[in-house]
Short mmCIF file of C-alpha atoms and ligand atoms in Angstrom, two decimals:
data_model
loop_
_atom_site.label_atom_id
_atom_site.label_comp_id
_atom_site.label_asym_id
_atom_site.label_seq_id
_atom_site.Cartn_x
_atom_site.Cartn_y
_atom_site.Cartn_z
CA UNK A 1 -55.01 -115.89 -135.42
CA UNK A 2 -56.58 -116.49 -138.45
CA UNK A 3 -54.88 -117.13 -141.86
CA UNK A 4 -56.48 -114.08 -143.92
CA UNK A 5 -55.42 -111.91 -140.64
CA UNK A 6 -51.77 -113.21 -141.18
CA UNK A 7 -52.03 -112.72 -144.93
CA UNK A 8 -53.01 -108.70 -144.66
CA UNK A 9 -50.55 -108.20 -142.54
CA UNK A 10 -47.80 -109.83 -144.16
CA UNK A 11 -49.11 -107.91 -147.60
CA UNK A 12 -49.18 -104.69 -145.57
CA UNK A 13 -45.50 -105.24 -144.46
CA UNK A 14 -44.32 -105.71 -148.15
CA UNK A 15 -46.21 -103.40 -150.06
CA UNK A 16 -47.95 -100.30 -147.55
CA UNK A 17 -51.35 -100.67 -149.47
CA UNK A 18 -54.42 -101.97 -147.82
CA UNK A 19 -58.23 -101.10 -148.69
CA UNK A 20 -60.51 -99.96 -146.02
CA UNK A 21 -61.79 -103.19 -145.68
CA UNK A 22 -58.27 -104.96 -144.79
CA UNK A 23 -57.50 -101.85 -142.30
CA UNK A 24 -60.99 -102.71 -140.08
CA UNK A 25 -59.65 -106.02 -139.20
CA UNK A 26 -56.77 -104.69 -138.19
CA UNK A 27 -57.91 -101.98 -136.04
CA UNK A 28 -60.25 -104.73 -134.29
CA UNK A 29 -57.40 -106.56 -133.66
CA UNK A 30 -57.32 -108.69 -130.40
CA UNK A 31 -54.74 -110.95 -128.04
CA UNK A 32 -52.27 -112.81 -130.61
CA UNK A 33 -53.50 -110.67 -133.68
CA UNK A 34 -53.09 -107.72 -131.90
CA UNK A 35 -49.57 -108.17 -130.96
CA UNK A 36 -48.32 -109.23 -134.17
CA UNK A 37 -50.08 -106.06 -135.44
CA UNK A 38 -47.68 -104.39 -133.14
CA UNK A 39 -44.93 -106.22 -133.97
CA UNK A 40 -45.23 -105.92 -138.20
CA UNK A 41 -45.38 -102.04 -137.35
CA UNK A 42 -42.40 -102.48 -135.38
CA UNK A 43 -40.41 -104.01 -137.38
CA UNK A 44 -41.49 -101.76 -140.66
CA UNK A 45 -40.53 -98.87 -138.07
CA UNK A 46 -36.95 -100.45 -137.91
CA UNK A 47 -36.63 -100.96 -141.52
CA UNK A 48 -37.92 -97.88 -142.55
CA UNK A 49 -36.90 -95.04 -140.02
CA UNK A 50 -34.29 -96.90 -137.68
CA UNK A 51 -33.76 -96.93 -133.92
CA UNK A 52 -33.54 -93.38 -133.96
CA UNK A 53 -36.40 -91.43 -131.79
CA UNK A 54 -36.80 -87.95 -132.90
CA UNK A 55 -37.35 -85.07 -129.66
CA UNK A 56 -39.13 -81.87 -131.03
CA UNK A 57 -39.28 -79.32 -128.55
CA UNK A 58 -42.88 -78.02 -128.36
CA UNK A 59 -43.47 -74.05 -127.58
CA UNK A 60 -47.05 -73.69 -126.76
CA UNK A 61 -47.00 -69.49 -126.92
CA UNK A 62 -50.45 -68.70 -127.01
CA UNK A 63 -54.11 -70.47 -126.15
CA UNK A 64 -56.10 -67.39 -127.71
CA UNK A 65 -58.31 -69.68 -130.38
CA UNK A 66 -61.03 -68.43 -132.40
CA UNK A 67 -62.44 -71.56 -133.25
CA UNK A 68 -64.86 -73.56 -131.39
CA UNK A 69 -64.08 -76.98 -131.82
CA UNK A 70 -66.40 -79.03 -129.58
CA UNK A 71 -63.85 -81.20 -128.05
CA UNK A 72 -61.04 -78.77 -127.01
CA UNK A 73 -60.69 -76.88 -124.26
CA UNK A 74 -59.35 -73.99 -125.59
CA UNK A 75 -62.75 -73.14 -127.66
CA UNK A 76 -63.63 -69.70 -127.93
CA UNK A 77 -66.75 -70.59 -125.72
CA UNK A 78 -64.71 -72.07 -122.79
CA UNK A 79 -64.69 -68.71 -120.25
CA UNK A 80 -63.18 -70.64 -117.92
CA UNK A 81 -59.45 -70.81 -119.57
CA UNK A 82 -56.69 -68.30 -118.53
CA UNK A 83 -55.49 -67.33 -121.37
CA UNK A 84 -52.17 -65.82 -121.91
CA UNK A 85 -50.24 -64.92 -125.26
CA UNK A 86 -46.26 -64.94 -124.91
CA UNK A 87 -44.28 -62.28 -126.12
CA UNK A 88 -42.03 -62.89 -129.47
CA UNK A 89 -39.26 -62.18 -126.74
CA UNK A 90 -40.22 -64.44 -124.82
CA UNK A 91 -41.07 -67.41 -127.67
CA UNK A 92 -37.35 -67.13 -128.45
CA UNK A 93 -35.96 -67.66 -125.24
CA UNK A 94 -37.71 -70.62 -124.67
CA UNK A 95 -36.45 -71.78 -127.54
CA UNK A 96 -32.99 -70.86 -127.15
CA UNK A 97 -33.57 -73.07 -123.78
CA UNK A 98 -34.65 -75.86 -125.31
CA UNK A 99 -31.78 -75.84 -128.47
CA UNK A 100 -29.21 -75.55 -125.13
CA UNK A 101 -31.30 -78.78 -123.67
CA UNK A 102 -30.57 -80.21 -126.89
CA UNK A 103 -33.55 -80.07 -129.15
CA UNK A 104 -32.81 -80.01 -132.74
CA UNK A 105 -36.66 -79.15 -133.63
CA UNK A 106 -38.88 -76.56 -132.26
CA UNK A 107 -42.65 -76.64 -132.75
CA UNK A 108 -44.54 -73.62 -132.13
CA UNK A 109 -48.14 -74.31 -131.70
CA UNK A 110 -51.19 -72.13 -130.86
CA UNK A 111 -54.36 -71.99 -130.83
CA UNK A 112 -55.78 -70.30 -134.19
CA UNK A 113 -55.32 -66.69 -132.82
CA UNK A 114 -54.78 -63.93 -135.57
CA UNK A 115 -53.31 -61.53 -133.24
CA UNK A 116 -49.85 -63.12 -134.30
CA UNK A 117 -49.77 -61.92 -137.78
CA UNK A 118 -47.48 -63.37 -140.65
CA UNK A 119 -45.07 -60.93 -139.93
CA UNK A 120 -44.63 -61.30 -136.28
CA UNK A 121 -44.31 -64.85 -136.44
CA UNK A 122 -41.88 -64.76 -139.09
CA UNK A 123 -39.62 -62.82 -136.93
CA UNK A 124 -39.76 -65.52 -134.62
CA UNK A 125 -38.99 -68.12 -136.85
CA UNK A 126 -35.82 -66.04 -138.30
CA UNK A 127 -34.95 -65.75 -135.05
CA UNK A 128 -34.87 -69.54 -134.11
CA UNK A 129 -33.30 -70.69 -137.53
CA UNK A 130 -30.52 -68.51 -136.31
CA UNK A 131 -30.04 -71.35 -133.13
CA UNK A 132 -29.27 -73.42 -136.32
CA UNK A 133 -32.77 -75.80 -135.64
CA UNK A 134 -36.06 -76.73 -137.83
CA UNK A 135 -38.95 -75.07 -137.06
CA UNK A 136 -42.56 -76.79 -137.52
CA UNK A 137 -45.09 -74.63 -137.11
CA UNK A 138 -48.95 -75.51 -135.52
CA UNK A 139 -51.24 -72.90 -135.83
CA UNK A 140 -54.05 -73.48 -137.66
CA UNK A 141 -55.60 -72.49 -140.56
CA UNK A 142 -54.08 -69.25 -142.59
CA UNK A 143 -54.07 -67.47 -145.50
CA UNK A 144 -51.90 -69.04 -148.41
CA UNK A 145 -49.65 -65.96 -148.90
CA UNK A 146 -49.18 -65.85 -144.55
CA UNK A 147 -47.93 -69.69 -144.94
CA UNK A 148 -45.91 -68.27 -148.19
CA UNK A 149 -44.69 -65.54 -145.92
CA UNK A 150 -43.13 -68.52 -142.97
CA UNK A 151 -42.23 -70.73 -145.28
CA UNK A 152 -39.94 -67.78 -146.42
CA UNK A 153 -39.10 -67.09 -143.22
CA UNK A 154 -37.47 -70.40 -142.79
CA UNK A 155 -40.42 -72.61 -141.30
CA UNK A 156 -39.51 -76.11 -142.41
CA UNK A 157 -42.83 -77.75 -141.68
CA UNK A 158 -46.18 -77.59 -140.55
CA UNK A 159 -48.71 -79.60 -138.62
CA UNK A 160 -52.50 -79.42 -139.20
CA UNK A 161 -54.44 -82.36 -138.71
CA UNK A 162 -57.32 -83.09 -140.05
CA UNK A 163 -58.79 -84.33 -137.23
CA UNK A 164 -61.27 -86.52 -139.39
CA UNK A 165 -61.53 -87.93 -142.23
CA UNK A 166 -65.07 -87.98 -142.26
CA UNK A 167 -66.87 -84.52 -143.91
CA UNK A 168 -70.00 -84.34 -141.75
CA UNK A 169 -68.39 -85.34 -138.04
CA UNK A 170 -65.47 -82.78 -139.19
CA UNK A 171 -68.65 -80.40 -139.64
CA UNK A 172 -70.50 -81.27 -136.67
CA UNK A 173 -67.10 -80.77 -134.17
CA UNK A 174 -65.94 -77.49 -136.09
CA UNK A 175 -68.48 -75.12 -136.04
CA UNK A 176 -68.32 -72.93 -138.60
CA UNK A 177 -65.04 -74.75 -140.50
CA UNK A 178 -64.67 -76.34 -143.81
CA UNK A 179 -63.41 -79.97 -144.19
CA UNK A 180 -62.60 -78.83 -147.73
CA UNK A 181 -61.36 -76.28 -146.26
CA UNK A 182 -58.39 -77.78 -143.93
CA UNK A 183 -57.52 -80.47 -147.05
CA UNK A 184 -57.16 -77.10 -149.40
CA UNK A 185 -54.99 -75.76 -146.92
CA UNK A 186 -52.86 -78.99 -146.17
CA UNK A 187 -52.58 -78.78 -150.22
CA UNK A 188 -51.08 -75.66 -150.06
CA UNK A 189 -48.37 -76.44 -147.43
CA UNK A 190 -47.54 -79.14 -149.20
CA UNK A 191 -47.38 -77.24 -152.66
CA UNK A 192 -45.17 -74.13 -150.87
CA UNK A 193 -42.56 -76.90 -150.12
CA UNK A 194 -43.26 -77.78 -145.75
CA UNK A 195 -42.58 -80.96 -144.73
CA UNK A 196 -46.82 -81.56 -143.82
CA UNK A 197 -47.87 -82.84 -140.85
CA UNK A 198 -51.43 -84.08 -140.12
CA UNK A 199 -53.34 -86.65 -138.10
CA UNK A 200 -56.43 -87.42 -136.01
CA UNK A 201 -58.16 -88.27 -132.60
CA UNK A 202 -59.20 -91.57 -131.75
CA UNK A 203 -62.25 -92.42 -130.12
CA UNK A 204 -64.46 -88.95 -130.99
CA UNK A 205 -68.02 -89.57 -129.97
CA UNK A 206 -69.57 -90.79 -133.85
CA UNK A 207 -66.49 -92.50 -135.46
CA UNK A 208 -66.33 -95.78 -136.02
CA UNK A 209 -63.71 -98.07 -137.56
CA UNK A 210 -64.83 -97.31 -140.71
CA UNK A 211 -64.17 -93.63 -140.31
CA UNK A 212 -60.33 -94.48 -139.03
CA UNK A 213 -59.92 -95.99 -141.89
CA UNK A 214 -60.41 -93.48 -143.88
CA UNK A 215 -58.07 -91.15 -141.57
CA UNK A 216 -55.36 -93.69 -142.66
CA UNK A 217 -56.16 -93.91 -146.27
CA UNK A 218 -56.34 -89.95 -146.39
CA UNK A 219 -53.20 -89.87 -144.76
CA UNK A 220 -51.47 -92.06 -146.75
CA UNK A 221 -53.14 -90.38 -150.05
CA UNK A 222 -52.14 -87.02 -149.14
CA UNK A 223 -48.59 -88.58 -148.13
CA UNK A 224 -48.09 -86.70 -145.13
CA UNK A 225 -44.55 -86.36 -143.94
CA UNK A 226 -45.88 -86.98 -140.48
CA UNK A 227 -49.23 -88.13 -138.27
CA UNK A 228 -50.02 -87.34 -135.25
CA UNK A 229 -52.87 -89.34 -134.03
CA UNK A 230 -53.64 -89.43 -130.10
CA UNK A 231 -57.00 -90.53 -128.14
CA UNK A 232 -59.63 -88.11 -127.69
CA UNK A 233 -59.74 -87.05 -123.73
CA UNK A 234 -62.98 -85.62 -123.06
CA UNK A 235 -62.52 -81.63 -121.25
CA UNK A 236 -65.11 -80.88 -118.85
CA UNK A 237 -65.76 -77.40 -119.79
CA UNK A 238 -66.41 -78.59 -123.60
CA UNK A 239 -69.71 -79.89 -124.92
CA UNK A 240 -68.10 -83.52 -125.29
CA UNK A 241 -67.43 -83.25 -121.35
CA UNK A 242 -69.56 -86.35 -120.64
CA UNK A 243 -68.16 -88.35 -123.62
CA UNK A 244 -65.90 -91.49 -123.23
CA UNK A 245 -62.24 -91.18 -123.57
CA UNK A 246 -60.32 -92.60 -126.77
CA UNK A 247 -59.17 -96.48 -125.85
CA UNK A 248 -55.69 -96.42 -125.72
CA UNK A 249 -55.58 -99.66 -127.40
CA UNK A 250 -57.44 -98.78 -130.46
CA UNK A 251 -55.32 -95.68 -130.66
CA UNK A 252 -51.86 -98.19 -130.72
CA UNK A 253 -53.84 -99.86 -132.96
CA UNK A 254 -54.76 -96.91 -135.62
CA UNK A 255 -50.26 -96.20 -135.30
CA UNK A 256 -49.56 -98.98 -136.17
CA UNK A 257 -51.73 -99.48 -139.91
CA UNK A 258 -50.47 -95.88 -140.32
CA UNK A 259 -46.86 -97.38 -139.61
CA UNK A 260 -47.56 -99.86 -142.35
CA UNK A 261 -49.33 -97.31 -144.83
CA UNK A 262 -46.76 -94.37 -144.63
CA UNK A 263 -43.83 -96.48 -143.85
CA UNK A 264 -41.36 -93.32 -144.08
CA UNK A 265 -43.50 -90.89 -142.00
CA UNK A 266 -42.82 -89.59 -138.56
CA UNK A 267 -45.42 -90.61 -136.03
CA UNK A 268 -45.21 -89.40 -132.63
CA UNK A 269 -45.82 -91.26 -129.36
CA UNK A 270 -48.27 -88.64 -128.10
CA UNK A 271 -48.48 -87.26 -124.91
CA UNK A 272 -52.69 -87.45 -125.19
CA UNK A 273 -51.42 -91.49 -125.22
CA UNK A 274 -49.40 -90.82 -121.88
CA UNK A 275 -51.33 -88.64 -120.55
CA UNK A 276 -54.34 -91.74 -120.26
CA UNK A 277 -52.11 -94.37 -119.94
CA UNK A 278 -48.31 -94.44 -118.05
CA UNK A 279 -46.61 -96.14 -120.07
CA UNK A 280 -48.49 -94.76 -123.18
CA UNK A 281 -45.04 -93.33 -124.99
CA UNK A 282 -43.26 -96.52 -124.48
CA UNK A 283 -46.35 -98.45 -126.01
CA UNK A 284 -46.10 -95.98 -128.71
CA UNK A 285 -42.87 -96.42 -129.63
CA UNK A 286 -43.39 -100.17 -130.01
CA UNK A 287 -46.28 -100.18 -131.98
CA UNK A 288 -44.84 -97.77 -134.88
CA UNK A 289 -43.51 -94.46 -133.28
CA UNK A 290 -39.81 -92.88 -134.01
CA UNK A 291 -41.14 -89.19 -132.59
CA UNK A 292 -41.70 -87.48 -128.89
CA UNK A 293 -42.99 -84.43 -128.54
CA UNK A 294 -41.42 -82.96 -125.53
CA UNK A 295 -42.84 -79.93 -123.75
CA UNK A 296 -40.85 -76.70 -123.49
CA UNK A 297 -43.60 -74.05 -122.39
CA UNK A 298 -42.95 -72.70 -118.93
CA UNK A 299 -45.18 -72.25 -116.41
CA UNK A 300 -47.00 -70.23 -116.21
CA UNK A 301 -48.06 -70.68 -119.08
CA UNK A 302 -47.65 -74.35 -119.79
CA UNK A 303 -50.65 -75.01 -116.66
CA UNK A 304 -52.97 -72.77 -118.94
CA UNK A 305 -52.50 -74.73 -122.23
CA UNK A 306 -55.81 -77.38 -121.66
CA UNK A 307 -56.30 -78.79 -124.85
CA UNK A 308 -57.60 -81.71 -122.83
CA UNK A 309 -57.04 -82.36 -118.82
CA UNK A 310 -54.20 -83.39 -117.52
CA UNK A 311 -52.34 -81.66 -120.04
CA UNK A 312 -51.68 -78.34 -118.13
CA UNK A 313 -50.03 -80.87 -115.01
CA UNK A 314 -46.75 -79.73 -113.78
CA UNK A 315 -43.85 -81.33 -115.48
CA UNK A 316 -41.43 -83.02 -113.20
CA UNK A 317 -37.76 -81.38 -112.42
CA UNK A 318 -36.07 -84.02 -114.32
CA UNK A 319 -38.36 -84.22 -117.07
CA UNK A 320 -36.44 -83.87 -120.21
CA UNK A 321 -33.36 -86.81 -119.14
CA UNK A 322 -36.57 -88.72 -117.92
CA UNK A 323 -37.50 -88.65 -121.94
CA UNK A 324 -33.98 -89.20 -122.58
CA UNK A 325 -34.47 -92.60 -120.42
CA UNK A 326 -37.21 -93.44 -121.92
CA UNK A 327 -36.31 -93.95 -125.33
CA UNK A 328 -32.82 -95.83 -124.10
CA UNK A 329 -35.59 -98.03 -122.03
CA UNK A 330 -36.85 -99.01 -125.03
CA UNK A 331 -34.01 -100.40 -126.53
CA UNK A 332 -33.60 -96.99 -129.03
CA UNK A 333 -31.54 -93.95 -129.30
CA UNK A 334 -31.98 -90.37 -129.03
CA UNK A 335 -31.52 -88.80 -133.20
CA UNK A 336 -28.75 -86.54 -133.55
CA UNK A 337 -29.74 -85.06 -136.96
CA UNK A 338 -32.79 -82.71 -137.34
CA UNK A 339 -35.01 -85.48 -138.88
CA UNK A 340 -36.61 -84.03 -141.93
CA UNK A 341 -38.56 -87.05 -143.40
CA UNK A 342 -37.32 -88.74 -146.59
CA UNK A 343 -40.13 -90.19 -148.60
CA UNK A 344 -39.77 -92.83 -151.00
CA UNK A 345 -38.39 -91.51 -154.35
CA UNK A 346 -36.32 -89.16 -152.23
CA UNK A 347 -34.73 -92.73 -150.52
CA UNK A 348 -35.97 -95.94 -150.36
CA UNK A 349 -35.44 -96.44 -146.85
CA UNK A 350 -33.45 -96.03 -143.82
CA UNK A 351 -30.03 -97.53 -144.26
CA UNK A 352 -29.36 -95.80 -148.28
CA UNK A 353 -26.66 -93.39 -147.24
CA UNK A 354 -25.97 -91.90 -150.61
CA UNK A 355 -29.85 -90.25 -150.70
CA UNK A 356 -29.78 -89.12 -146.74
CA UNK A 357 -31.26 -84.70 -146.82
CA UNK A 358 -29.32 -83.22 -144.03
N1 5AD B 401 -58.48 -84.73 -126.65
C1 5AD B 401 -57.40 -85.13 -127.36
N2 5AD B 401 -56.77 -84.35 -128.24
C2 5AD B 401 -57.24 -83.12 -128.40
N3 5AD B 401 -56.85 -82.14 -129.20
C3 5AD B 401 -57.62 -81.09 -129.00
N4 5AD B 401 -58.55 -81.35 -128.06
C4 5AD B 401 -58.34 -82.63 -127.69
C5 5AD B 401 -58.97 -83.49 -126.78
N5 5AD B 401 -60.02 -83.10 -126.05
C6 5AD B 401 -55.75 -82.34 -130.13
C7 5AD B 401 -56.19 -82.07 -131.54
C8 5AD B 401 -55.38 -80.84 -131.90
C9 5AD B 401 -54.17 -80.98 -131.01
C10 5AD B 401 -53.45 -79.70 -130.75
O1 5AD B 401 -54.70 -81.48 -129.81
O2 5AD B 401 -55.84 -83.15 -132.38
O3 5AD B 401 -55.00 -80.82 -133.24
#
């Protein structure tokens, strides 16, 4: 390993800043450098958020999307999806299920499908808050006064990734969407008082190091509460269908610089990560993670939500102590608080009782 390799990473364990030029080195990181990428993220992880893995129980209640997002396979254009739209019954019962498995967050995510209005989903989320939970919300792209309207409701946060950082890819994969656009929106979130959640893919046909850089540098900029980043799976039925899959070791890679940049943020393990690689949440977690995402959507519904394949595969019986495993496996433990984040100026870091949000 070199010396100036050593030297960035020791920096970016101390002080969270590097310049895209620091971060490409990093993300090209091989063998010895590699690991002790993994291992500074790891041990900024302990410092920072603790042993504590955070389970958010994911509701996916409808794959109705009017976007068509070349990559997903729940565009518009894909005729060959199923698609289904679960009642607001329905959405709370699975969540009352999942609060009795144990889940102290509930995420309900869709695809961008209007036919939930403000109003119907904030019935919803009054209903859940009721169970005594947090409730993120991930669906897409609304109004300011609808997020106004949930955030009233008793949403606590909200996940929209920005997919990428870079203005003209972002154009070329979202027809017909606005990079400007998603960042004004993520702006507003943040301004109506959500915890903000955003992230990217790793590996989309036309990025380059240069442009995950800039997905870390925007994510540490806009100080996102959390990031999900997973590798992009190509879906047969999308335009990208013949494209390479993300490298799972590039995508460890990318979680751990964001580890180092946005050393308070929650960064799941993602199942896109386990779903190319076994042991992809356990990597995860040692390269920077503190967060699974856990999937509560029944069949048969759950079979129908393919973002990417493999995603849709039955879940085992014993799925939800198998994540419980897991995370003892790894030498963690399971959080017993809802895990809002705490950013620095709120607390310094993990440890400063006095500061702790409940
Ligand atoms: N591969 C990996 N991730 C995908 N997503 C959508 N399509 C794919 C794909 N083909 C991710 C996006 C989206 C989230 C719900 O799933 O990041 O925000």
């Amino acid at each position: 390993m070199e010396d100036s390799f050593r030297a960035i990473l020791s920096r970016a364990a101390q002080t969270h800043r590097l310049t895209a030029a620091e971060i490409i080195p990093l993300l090209a990181a091989r063998g010895e450098a590699e690991q002790a990428l993994f291992a500074a993220a790891d041990a900024v992880r302990a410092k920072w958020v603790g042993d504590d893995v955070h389970l958010r129980g994911l509701i996916e209640f409808s794959n109705y999307c009017h976007n068509d997002c070349l990559y997903c396979g729940l565009r518009r254009s894909n005729g060959r999806t199923r698609r289904y739209r679960m009642e607001p019954a329905d959405i709370v019962a699975v969540a009352k299920a999942g609060v009795n498995l144990g889940y102290r967050t509930i995420v309900l995510q869709s695809g961008d499908d209007p036919w939930y209005t403000s109003a119907v989903l904030a019935q919803v989320v009054e209903e859940i808050k009721k169970l005594g939970v947090a409730v993120t919300l991930s669906i897409g792209e609304r109004k300011k006064s609808e997020y106004r309207d949930l955030k009233l409701a008793g949403a606590d946060r909200f996940l929209l990734k920005q997919e990428t950082a870079d203005p003209e890819l972002y154009a070329r994969l979202h027809p017909g969407q606005s990079y400007h656009h998603r960042v004004e929106c993520l702006e507003w979130l943040a301004e109506l008082g959500y915890q903000v959640g955003s992230g990217n893919m790793v590996g989309l046909p036309g990025q380059s190091l240069a442009t995950l850089a800039e997905d870390l540098l925007f994510l540490q900029a806009k100080a996102v509460d959390m990031a999900g980043i997973g590798p992009f799976i190509p879906h047969p039925d999308t335009p990208l269908g013949g494209c390479r899959p993300g490298d799972v070791g590039l995508t460890l890679r990318v979680l751990a610089v964001a580890r180092l940049l946005i050393p308070w943020a929650h960064l799941p393990a993602t199942t896109a990560l386990a779903t190319l690689d076994s042991e992809g949440r356990e990597k995860g977690l040692r390269s920077g993670a503190n967060v699974i995402m856990p999937d509560l959507t029944p069949p048969p519904y759950h079979d129908a939500y393919e973002i990417y394949p493999g995603k849709g595969a039955p879940l085992p019986t014993d799925y939800h102590a198998a994540v419980r495993k897991l995370v003892a496996r790894v030498g963690r433990r399971v959080a017993a608080t809802v895990g809002h984040s705490v950013k620095p100026g709120q607390i310094k870091r993990h440890g400063d009782r006095s500061a702790v949000q409940g």
